[in-house]
CSV table of C-alpha atoms in Angstrom, one decimal:
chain,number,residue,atom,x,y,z
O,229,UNK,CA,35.4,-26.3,-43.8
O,230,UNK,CA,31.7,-25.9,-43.0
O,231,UNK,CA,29.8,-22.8,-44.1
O,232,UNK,CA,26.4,-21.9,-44.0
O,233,UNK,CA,25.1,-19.2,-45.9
O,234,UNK,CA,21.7,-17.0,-45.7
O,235,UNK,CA,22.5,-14.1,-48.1
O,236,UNK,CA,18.7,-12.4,-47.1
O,237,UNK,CA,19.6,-10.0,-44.3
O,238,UNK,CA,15.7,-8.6,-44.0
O,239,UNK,CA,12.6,-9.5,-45.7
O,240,UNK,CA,9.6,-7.8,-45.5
O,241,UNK,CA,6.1,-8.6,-46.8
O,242,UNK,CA,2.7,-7.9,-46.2
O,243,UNK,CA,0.5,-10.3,-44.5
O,244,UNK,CA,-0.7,-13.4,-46.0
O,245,UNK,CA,1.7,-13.4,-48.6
O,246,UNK,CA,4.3,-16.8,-48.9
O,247,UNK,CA,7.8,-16.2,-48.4
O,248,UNK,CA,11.0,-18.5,-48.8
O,249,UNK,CA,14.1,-18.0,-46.7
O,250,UNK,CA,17.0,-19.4,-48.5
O,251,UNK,CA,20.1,-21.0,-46.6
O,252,UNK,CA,23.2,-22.8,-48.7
O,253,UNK,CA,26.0,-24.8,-46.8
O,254,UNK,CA,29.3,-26.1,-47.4
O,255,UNK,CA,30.6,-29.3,-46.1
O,256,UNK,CA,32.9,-32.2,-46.9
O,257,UNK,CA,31.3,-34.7,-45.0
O,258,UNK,CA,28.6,-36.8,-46.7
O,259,UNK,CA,26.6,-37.2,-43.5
O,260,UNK,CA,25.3,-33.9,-41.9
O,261,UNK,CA,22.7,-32.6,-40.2
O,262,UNK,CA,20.5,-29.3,-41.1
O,263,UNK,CA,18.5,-27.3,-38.6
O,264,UNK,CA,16.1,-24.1,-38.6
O,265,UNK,CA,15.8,-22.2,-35.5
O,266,UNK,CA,13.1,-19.3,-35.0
O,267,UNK,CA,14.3,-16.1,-32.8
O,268,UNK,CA,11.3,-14.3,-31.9
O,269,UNK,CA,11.3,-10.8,-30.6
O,270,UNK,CA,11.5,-12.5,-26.8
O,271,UNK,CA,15.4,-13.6,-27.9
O,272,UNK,CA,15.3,-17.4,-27.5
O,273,UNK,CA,16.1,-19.5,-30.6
O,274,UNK,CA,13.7,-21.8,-31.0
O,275,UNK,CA,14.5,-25.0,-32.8
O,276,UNK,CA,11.6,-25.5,-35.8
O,277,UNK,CA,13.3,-28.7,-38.0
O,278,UNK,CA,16.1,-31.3,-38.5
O,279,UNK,CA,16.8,-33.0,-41.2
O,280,UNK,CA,19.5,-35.4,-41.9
O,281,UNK,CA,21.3,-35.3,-45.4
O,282,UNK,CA,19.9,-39.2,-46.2
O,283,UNK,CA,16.4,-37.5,-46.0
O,284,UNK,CA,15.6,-35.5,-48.8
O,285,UNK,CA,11.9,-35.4,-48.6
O,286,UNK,CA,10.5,-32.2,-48.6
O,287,UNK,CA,9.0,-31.4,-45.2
O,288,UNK,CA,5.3,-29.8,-44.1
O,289,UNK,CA,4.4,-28.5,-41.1
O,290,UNK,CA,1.2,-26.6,-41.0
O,291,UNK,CA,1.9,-22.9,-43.2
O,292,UNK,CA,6.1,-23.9,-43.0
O,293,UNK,CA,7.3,-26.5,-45.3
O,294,UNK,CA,11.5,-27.3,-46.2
O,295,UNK,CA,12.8,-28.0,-49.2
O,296,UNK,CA,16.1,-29.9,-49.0
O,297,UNK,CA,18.5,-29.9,-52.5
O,298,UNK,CA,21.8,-31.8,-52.3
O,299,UNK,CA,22.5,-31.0,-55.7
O,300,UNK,CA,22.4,-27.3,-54.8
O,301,UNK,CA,23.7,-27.7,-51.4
O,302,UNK,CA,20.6,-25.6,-50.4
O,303,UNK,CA,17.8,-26.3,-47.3
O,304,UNK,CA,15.3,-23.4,-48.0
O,305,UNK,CA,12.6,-22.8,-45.8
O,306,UNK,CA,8.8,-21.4,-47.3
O,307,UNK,CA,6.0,-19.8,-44.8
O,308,UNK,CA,3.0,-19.7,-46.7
O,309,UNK,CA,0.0,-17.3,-45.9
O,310,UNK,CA,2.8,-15.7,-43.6
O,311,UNK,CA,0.9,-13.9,-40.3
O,312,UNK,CA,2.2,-11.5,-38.3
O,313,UNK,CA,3.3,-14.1,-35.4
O,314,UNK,CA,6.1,-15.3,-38.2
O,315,UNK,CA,7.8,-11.9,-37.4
O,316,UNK,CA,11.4,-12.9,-36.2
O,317,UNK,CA,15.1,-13.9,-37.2
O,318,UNK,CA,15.6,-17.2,-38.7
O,319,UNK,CA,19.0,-19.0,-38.5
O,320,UNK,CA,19.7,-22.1,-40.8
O,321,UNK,CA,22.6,-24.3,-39.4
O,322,UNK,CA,24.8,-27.3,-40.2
O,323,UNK,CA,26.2,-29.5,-37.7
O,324,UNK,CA,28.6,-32.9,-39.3
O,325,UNK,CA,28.2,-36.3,-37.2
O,326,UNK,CA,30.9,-36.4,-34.7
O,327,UNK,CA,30.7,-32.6,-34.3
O,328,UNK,CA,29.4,-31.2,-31.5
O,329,UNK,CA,28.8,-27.8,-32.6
O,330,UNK,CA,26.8,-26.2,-34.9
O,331,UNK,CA,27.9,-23.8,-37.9
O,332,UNK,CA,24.9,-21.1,-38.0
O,333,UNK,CA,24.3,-18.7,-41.2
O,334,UNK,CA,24.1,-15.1,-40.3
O,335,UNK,CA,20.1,-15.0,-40.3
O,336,UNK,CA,17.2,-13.7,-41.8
O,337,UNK,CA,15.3,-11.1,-40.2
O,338,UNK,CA,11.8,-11.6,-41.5
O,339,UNK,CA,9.4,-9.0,-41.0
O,340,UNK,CA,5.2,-9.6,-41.6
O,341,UNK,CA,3.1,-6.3,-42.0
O,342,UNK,CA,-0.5,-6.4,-41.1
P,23,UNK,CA,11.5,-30.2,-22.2
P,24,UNK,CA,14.8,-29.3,-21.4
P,25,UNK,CA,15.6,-26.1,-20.2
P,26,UNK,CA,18.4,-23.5,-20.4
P,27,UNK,CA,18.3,-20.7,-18.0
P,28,UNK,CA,20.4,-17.8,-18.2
P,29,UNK,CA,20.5,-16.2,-14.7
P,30,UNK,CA,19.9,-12.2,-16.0
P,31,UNK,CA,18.1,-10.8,-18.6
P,32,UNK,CA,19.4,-7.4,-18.9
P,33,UNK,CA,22.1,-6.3,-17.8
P,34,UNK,CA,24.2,-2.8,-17.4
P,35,UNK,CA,27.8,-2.9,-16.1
P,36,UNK,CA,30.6,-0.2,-16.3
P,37,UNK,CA,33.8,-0.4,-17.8
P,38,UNK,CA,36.4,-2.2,-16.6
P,39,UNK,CA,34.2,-4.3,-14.2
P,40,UNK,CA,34.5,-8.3,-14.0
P,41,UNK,CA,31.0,-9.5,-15.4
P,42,UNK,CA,29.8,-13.1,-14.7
P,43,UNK,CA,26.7,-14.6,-16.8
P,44,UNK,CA,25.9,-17.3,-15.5
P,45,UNK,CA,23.7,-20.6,-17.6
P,46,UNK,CA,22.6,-23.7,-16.1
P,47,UNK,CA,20.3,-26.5,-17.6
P,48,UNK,CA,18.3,-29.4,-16.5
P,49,UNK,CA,19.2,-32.4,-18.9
P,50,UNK,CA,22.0,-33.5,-18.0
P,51,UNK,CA,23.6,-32.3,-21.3
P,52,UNK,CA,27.4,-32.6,-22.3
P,53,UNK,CA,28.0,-30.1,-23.8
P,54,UNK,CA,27.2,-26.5,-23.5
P,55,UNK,CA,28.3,-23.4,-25.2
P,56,UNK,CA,28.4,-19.5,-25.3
P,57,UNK,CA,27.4,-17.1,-28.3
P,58,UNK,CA,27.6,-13.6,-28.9
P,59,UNK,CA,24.8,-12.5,-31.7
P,60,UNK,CA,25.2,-8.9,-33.1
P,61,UNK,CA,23.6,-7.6,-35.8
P,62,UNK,CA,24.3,-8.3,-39.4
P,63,UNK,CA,27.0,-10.8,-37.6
P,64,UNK,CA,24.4,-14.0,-36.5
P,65,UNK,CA,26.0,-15.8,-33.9
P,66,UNK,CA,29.4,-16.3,-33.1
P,67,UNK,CA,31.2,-18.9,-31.2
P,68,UNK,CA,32.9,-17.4,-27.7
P,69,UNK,CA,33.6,-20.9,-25.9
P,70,UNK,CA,32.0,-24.3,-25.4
P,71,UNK,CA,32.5,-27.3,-22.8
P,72,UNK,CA,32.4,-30.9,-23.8
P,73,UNK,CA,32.2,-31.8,-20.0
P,74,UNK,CA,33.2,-30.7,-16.4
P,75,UNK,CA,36.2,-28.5,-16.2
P,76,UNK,CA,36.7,-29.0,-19.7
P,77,UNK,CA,36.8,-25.6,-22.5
P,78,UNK,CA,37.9,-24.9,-25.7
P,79,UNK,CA,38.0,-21.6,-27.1
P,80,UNK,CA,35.7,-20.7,-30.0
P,81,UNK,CA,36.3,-18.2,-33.1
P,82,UNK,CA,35.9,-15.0,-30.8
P,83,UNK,CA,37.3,-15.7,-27.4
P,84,UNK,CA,39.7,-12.8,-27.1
P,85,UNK,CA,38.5,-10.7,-23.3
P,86,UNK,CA,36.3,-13.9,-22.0
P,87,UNK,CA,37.0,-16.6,-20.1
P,88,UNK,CA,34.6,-19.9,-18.7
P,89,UNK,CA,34.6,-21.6,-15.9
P,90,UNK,CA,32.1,-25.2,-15.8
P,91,UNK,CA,32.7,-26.5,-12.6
P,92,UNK,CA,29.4,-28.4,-12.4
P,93,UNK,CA,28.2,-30.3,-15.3
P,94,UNK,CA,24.8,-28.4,-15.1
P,95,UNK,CA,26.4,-24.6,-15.1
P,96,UNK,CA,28.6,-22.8,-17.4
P,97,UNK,CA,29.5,-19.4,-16.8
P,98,UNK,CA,31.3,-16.7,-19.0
P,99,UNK,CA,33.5,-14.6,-17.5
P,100,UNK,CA,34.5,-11.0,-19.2
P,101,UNK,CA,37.5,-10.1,-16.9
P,102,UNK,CA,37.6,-6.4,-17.7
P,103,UNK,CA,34.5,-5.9,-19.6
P,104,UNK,CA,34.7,-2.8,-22.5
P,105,UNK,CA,32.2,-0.9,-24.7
P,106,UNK,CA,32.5,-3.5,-27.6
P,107,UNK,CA,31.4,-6.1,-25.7
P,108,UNK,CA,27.8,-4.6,-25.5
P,109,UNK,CA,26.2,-7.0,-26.7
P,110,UNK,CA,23.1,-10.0,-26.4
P,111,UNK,CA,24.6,-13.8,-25.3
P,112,UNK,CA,23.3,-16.6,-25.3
P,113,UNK,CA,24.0,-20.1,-24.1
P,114,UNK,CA,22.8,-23.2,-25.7
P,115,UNK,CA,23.2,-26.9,-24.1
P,116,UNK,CA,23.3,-30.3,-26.2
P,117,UNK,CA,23.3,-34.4,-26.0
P,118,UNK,CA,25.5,-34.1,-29.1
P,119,UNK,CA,25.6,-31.6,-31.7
P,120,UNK,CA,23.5,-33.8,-34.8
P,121,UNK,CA,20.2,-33.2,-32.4
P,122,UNK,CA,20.9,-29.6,-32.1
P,123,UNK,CA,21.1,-26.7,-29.2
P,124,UNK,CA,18.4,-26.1,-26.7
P,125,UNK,CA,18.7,-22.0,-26.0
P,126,UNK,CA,18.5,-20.0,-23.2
P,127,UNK,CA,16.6,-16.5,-23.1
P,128,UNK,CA,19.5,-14.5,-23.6
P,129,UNK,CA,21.5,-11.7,-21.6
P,130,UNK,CA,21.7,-8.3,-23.1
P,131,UNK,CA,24.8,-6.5,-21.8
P,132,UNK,CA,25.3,-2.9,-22.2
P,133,UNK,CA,28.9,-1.7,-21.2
P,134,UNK,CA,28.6,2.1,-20.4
């Protein structure tokens, strides 16, 4: 069965600081996919990143970056010099091919103090 | 960009009413689905639709129903609606589920 796992239920930190967000999964199948959405305070998920479990580059966007471990079934996400704006609930999720829908962890609220 | 519109942003309804929330999308997506999110819970399946007048019931469907009479709309149905379904929902639409959701807004439902 599919399980994905964010055991951080709130983080806090002050401004500028880096902070990981980290998200383990289950599966059986060998090819899956793993997402990271964004929930602002305005409620819609927003979808940040995809990666399919071929790909284990590490990923950079701007301040976010991804760091995908088959080995440790893990697909942790970093903000670095964190601002304010980063302030919402993160939700890592797994979806298998042929699957239609996703399997979402329970999220991560992240707080950023000025 | 695909979008995903959920037709009320708040809403406050009494006990025992029948509540209809309503999602449509623009893309021409297969599948769409409804979530409940509540805190410390994340997100929990209610019901999705592979296609038109087509549902399967997802881990919590117990006091909803769906109705997707139209590929483009999906609506969730609480046919007596109680306290403890106070909640926010949100639908999500999707091509197939490897390229993810696209979300609506939400609907935050208080049942007084």
């Amino acid at each position: 069965a599919q399980k994905v796992t964010q055991a951080q239920t709130e983080i806090s930190v002050v401004e500028k600081e880096d902070v990981t967000l980290d998200c383990v999964y289950e599966t059986r199948d060998t090819t899956y996919y793993l997402f990271w959405y964004k929930q602002p305070p305005s409620g819609e998920l927003v979808f940040l990143i995809r990666r399919n479990s071929f790909d284990e580059q590490n990923e950079i966007s701007g301040r976010y970056s991804w760091n995908f471990q088959k080995s440790t079934s893990s697909f942790n996400f970093t903000i670095t010099a964190s601002q304010v704006v980063d302030s919402a609930v993160y939700f890592c999720a797994l979806s298998e091919v042929g699957a239609q829908k996703l399997v979402f962890g329970q999220g991560t609220r992240l707080t950023i103090n000025p | 960009d695909v979008k995903v519109t959920q037709s009320s942003r708040y809403l406050v309804k009494r006990t025992g009413e029948k509540v209809f929330l309503e999602c449509v999308q623009d893309m021409d997506h297969e599948n769409m689905f409804w979530y409940r999110q509540d805190p410390g819970l994340g997100l929990r399946l209610i019901y999705f639709s592979y296609d038109v007048k087509m549902k399967e019931k997802g881990d919590i469907p117990e006091g909803y129903s769906v109705s997707r009479e139209k590929k483009e709309r999906f609506s969730l149905i609480l046919e007596s609606a109680s306290t403890n379904q106070t909640s926010m929902y949100l639908c999500a639409s999707s091509l197939e589920g490897i390229r993810g959701y696209t979300f609506g807004s939400g609907t935050r439902l208080t049942v007084v």
